[in-house]
XYZ file of N, CA and C in Angstrom:
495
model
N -0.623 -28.126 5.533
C -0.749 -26.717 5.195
C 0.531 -26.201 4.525
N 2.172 -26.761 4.872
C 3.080 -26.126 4.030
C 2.823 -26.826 2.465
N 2.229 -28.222 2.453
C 1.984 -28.072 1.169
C 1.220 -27.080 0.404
N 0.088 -26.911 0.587
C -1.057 -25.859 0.071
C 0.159 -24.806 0.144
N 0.198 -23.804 1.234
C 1.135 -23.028 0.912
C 2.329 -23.303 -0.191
N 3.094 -24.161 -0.669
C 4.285 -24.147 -1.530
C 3.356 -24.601 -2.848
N 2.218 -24.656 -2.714
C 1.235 -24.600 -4.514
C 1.026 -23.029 -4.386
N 0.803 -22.784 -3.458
C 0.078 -21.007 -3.861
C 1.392 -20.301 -4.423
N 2.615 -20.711 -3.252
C 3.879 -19.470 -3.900
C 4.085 -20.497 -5.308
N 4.272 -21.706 -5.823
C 3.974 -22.364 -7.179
C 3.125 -21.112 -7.834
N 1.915 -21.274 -7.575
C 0.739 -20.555 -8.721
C 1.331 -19.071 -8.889
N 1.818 -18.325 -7.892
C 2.195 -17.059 -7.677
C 2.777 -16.745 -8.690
N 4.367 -17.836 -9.173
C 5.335 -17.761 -9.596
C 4.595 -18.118 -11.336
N 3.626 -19.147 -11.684
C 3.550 -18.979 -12.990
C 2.173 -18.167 -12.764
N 1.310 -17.811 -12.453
C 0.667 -17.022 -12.678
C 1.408 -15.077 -12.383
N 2.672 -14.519 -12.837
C 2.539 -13.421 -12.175
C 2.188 -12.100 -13.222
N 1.956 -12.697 -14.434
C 1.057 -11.493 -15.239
C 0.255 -10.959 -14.813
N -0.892 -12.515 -14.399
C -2.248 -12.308 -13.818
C -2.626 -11.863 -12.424
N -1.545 -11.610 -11.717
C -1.388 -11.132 -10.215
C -1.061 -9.674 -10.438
N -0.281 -9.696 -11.416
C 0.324 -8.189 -11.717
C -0.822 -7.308 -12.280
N -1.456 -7.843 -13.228
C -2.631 -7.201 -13.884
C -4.013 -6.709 -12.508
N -3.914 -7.907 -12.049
C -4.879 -7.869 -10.360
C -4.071 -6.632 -9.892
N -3.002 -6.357 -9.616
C -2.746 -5.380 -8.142
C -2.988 -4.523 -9.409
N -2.404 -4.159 -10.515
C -2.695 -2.859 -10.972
C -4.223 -2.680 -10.969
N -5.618 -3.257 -11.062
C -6.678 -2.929 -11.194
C -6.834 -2.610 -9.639
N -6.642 -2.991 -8.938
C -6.648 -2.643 -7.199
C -5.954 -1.249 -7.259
N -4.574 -1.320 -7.964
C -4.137 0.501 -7.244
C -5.241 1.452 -7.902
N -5.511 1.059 -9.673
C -6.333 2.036 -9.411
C -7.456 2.390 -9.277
N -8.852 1.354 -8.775
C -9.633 1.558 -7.937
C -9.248 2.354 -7.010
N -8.340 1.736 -5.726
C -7.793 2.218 -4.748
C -7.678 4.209 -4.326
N -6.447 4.176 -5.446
C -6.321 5.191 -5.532
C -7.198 6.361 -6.099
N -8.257 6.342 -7.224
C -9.213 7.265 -7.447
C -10.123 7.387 -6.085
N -10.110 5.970 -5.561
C -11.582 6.185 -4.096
C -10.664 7.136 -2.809
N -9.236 6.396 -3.107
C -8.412 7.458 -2.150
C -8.690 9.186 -2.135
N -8.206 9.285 -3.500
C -8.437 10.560 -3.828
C -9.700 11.270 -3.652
N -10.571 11.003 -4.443
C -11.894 11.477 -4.765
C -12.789 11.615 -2.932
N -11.949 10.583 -1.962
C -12.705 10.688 -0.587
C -11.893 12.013 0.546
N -10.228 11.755 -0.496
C -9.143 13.085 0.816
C -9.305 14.648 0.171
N -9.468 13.922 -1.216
C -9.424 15.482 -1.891
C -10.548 16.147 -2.699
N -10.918 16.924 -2.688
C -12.489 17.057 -2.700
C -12.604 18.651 -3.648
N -11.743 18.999 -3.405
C -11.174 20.155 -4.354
C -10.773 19.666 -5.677
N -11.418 20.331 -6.902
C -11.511 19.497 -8.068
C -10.079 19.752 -8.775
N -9.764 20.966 -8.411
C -8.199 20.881 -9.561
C -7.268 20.363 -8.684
N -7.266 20.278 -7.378
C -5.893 19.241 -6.447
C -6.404 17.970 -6.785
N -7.557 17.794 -6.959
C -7.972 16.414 -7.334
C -7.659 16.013 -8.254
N -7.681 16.687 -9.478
C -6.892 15.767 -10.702
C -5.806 15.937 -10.674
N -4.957 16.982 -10.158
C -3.759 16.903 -9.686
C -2.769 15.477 -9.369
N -3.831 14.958 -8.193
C -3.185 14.132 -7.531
C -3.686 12.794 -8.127
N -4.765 13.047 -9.132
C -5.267 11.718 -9.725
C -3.674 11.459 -11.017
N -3.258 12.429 -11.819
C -2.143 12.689 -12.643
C -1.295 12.101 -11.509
N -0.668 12.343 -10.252
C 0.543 11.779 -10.040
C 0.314 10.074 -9.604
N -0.709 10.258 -9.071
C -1.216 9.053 -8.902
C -1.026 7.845 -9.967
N -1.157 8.329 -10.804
C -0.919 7.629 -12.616
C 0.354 7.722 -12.603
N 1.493 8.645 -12.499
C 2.969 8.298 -13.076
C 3.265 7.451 -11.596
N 2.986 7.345 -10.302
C 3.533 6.563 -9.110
C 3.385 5.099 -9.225
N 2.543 4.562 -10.320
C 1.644 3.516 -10.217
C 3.275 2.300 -10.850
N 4.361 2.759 -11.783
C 4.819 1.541 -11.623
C 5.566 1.341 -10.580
N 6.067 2.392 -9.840
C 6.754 2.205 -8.458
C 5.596 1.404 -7.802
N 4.506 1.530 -7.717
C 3.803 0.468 -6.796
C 3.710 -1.014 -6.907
N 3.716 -0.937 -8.785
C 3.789 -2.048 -9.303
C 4.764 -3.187 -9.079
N 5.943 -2.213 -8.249
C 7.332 -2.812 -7.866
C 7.182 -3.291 -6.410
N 6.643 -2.401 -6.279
C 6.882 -2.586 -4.291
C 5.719 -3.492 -4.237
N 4.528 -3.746 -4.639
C 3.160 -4.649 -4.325
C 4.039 -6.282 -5.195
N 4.357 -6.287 -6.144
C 4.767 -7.641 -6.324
C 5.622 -8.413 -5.303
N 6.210 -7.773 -5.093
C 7.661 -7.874 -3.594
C 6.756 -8.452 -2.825
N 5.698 -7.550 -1.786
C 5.035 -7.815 -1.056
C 3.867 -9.104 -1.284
N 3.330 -9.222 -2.320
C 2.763 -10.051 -2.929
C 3.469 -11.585 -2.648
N 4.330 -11.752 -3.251
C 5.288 -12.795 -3.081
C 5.417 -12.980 -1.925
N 6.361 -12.360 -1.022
C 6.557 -12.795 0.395
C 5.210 -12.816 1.331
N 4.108 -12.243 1.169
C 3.164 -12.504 2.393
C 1.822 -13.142 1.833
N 1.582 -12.835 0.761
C 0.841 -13.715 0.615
C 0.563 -15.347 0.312
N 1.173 -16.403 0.019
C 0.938 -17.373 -0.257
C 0.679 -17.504 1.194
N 1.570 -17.702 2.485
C 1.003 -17.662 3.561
C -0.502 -17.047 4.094
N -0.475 -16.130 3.979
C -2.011 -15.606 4.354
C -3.461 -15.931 3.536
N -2.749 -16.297 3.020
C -3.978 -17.465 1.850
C -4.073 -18.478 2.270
N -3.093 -19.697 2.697
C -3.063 -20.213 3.332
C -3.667 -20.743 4.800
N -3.622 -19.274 5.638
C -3.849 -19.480 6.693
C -5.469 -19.087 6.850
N -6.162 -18.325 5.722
C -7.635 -18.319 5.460
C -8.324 -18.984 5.038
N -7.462 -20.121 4.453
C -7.988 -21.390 3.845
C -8.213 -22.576 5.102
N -7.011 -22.140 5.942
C -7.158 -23.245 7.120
C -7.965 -22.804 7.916
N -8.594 -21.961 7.969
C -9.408 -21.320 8.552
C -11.052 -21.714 8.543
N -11.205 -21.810 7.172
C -12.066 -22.290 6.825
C -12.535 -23.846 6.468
N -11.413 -24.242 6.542
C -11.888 -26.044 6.847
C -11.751 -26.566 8.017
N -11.811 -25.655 9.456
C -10.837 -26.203 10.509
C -12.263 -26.428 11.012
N -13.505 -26.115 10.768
C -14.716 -26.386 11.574
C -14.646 -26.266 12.932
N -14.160 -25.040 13.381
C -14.203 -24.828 14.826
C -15.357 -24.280 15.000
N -16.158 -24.292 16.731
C -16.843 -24.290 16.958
C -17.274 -22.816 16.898
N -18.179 -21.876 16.267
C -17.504 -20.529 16.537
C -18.716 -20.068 17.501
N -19.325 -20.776 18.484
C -20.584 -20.153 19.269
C -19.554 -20.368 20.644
N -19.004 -21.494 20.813
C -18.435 -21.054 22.019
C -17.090 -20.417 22.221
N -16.049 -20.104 20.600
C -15.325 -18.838 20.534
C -16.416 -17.468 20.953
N -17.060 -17.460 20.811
C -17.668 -16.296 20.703
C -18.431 -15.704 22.521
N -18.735 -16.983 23.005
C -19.152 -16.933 24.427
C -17.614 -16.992 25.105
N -16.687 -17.228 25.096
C -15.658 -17.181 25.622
C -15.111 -15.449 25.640
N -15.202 -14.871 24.281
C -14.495 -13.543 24.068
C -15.679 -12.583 24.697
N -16.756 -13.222 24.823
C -17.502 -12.078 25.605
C -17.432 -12.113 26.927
N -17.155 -13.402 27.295
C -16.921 -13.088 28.926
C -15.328 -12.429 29.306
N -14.837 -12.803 28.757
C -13.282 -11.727 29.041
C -13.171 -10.505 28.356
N -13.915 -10.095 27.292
C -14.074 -8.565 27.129
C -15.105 -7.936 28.609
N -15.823 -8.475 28.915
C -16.544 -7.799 30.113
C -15.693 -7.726 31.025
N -14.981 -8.873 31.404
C -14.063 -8.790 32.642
C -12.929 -7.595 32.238
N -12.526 -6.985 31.320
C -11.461 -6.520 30.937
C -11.669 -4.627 30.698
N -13.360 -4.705 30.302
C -13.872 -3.495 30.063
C -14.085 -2.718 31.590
N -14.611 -3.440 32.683
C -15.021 -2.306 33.464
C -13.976 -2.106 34.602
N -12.733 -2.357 35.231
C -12.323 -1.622 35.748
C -11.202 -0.300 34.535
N -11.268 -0.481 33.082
C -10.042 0.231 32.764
C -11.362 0.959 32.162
N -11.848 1.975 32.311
C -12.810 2.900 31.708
C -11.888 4.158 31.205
N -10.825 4.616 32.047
C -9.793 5.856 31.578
C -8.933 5.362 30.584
N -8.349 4.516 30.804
C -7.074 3.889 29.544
C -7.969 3.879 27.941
N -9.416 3.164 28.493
C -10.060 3.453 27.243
C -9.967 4.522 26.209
N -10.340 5.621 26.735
C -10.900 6.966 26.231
C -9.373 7.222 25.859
N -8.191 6.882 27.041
C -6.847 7.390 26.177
C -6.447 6.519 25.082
N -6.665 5.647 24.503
C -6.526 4.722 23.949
C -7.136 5.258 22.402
N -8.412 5.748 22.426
C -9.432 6.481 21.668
C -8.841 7.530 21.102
N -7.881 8.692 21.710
C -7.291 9.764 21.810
C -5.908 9.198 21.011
N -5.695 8.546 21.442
C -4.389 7.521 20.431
C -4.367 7.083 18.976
N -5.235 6.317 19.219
C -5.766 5.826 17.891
C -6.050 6.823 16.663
N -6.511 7.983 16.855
C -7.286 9.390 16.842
C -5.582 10.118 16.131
N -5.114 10.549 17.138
C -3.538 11.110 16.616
C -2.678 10.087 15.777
N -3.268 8.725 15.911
C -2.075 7.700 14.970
C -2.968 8.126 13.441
N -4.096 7.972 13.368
C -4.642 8.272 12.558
C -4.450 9.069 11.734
N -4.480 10.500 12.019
C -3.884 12.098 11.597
C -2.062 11.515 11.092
N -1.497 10.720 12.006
C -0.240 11.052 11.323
C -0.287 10.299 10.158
N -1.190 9.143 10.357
C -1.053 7.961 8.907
C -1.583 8.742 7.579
N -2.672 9.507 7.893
C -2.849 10.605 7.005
C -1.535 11.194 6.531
N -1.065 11.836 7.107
C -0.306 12.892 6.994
C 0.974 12.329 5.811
N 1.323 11.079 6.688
C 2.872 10.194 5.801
C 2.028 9.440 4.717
N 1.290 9.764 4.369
C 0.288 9.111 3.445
C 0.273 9.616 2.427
N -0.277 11.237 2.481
C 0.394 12.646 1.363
C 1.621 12.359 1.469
N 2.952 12.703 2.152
C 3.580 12.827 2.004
C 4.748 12.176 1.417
N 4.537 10.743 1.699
C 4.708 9.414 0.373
C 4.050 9.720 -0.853
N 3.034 9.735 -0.647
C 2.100 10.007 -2.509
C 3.214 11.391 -3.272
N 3.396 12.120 -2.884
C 4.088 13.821 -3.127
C 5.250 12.806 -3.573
N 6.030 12.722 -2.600
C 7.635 12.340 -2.803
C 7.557 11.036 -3.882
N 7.561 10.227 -3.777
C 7.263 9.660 -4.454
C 6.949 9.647 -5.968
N 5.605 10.691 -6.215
C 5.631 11.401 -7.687
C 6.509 11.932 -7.798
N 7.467 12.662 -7.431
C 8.191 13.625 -7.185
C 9.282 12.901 -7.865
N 9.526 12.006 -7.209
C 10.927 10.926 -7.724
C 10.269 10.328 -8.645
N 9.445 9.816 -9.480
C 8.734 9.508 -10.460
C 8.913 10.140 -11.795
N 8.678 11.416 -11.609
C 8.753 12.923 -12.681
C 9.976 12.945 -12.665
N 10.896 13.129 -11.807
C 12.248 13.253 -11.891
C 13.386 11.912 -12.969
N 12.708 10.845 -12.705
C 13.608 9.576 -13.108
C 12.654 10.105 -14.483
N 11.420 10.105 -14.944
C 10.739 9.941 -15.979
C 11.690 11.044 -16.767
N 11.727 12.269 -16.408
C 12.061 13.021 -17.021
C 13.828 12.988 -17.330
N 14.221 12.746 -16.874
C 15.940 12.299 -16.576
C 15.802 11.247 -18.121
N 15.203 9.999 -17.918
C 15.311 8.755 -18.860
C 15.102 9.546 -20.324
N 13.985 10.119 -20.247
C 13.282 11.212 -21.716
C 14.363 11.308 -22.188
N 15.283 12.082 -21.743
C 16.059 13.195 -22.545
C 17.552 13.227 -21.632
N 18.324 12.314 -21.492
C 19.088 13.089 -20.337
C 20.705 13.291 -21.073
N 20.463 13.574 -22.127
C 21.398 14.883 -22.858
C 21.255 15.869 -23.071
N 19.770 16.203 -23.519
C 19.312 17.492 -23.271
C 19.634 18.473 -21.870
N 19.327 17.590 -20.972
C 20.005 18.075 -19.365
C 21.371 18.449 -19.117
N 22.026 17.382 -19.723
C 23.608 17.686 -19.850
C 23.777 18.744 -20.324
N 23.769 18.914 -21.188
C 23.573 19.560 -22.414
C 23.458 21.302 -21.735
N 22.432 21.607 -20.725
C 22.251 22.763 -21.133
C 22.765 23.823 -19.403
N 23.760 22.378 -18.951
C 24.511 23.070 -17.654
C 25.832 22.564 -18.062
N 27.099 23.844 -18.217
C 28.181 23.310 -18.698
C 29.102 22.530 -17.197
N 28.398 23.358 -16.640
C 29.515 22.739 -15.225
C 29.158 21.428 -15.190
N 28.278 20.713 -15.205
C 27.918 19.262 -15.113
C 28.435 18.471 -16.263
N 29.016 18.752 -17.384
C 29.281 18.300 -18.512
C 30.793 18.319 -18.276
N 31.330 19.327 -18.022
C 32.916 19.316 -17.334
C 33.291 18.655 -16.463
N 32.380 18.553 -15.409
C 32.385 17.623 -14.317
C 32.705 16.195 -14.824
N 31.446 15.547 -15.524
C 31.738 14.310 -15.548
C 32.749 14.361 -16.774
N 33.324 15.182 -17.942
C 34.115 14.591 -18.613
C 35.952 14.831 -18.489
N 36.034 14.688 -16.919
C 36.988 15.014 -15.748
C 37.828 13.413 -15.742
């Protein structure tokens, strides 16, 4: 299996146009189904479909990174997965008898557990906008900085004195 694995990070490395071209068609699937399912209001919606579009090469940065380091492994380990011919009727009679044993004395931890999951949820939401925002945010800012950034100089003298100090 570390062989297979050291062909995939191989293929990774000369295929990474074609990986790169892949995650960009994933963000933006991704991101229109994101949108179009959180935001439902039509002018925040294209709103956020527009920042969504300038965030996309920052993703392009951070998904190759990630790309590289976790996947050749996890390809790997779905591949071994699938030739290992394990038995999966008596995996399956095994996990049902210890989910029963495990379900009926904790009936309260459950429901708090439910209640958990529930508030992790809301916050993953929450840092979810609030990455997408910041993010564009620093996006527009570098975009707009690179454009023109004499014009900027340019039209605050204290910053122009500053740096020619």
């Amino acid at each position: 299996m570390q062989d297979v694995q050291l062909l995939l990070l191989n293929l990774s490395e000369n295929e990474e146009a074609t990986i790169k071209l892949i995650l960009d068609c994933l963000y933006d699937i991704g991101a229109v189904n994101f949108i179009n399912q959180r935001f439902r209001y039509r002018p925040f919606n294209r709103v956020m479909k527009s920042i969504a579009r300038m965030s996309k090469p920052i993703f392009k940065i951070y998904a190759w990174h990630w790309f590289k380091k976790n996947c050749p492994q996890l390809i790997a380990n779905w591949l071994y997965t699938q030739v290992a011919f394990e038995n999966p009727i008596a995996v399956a009679q095994e996990i049902a008898v210890e989910a029963s044993t495990i379900q009926q004395p904790q009936l309260l931890p459950a429901e708090n557990a439910m209640l958990e999951v529930k508030a992790l949820r809301h916050q993953i939401r929450w840092l979810s906008c609030i990455t997408i925002i910041s993010l564009s945010t620093l996006g527009i800012v570098i975009a707009t900085f690179n454009r023109n950034p004499q014009t900027l100089l340019q039209r605050s003298p204290q910053y122009q004195s500053s740096i020619c100090r």
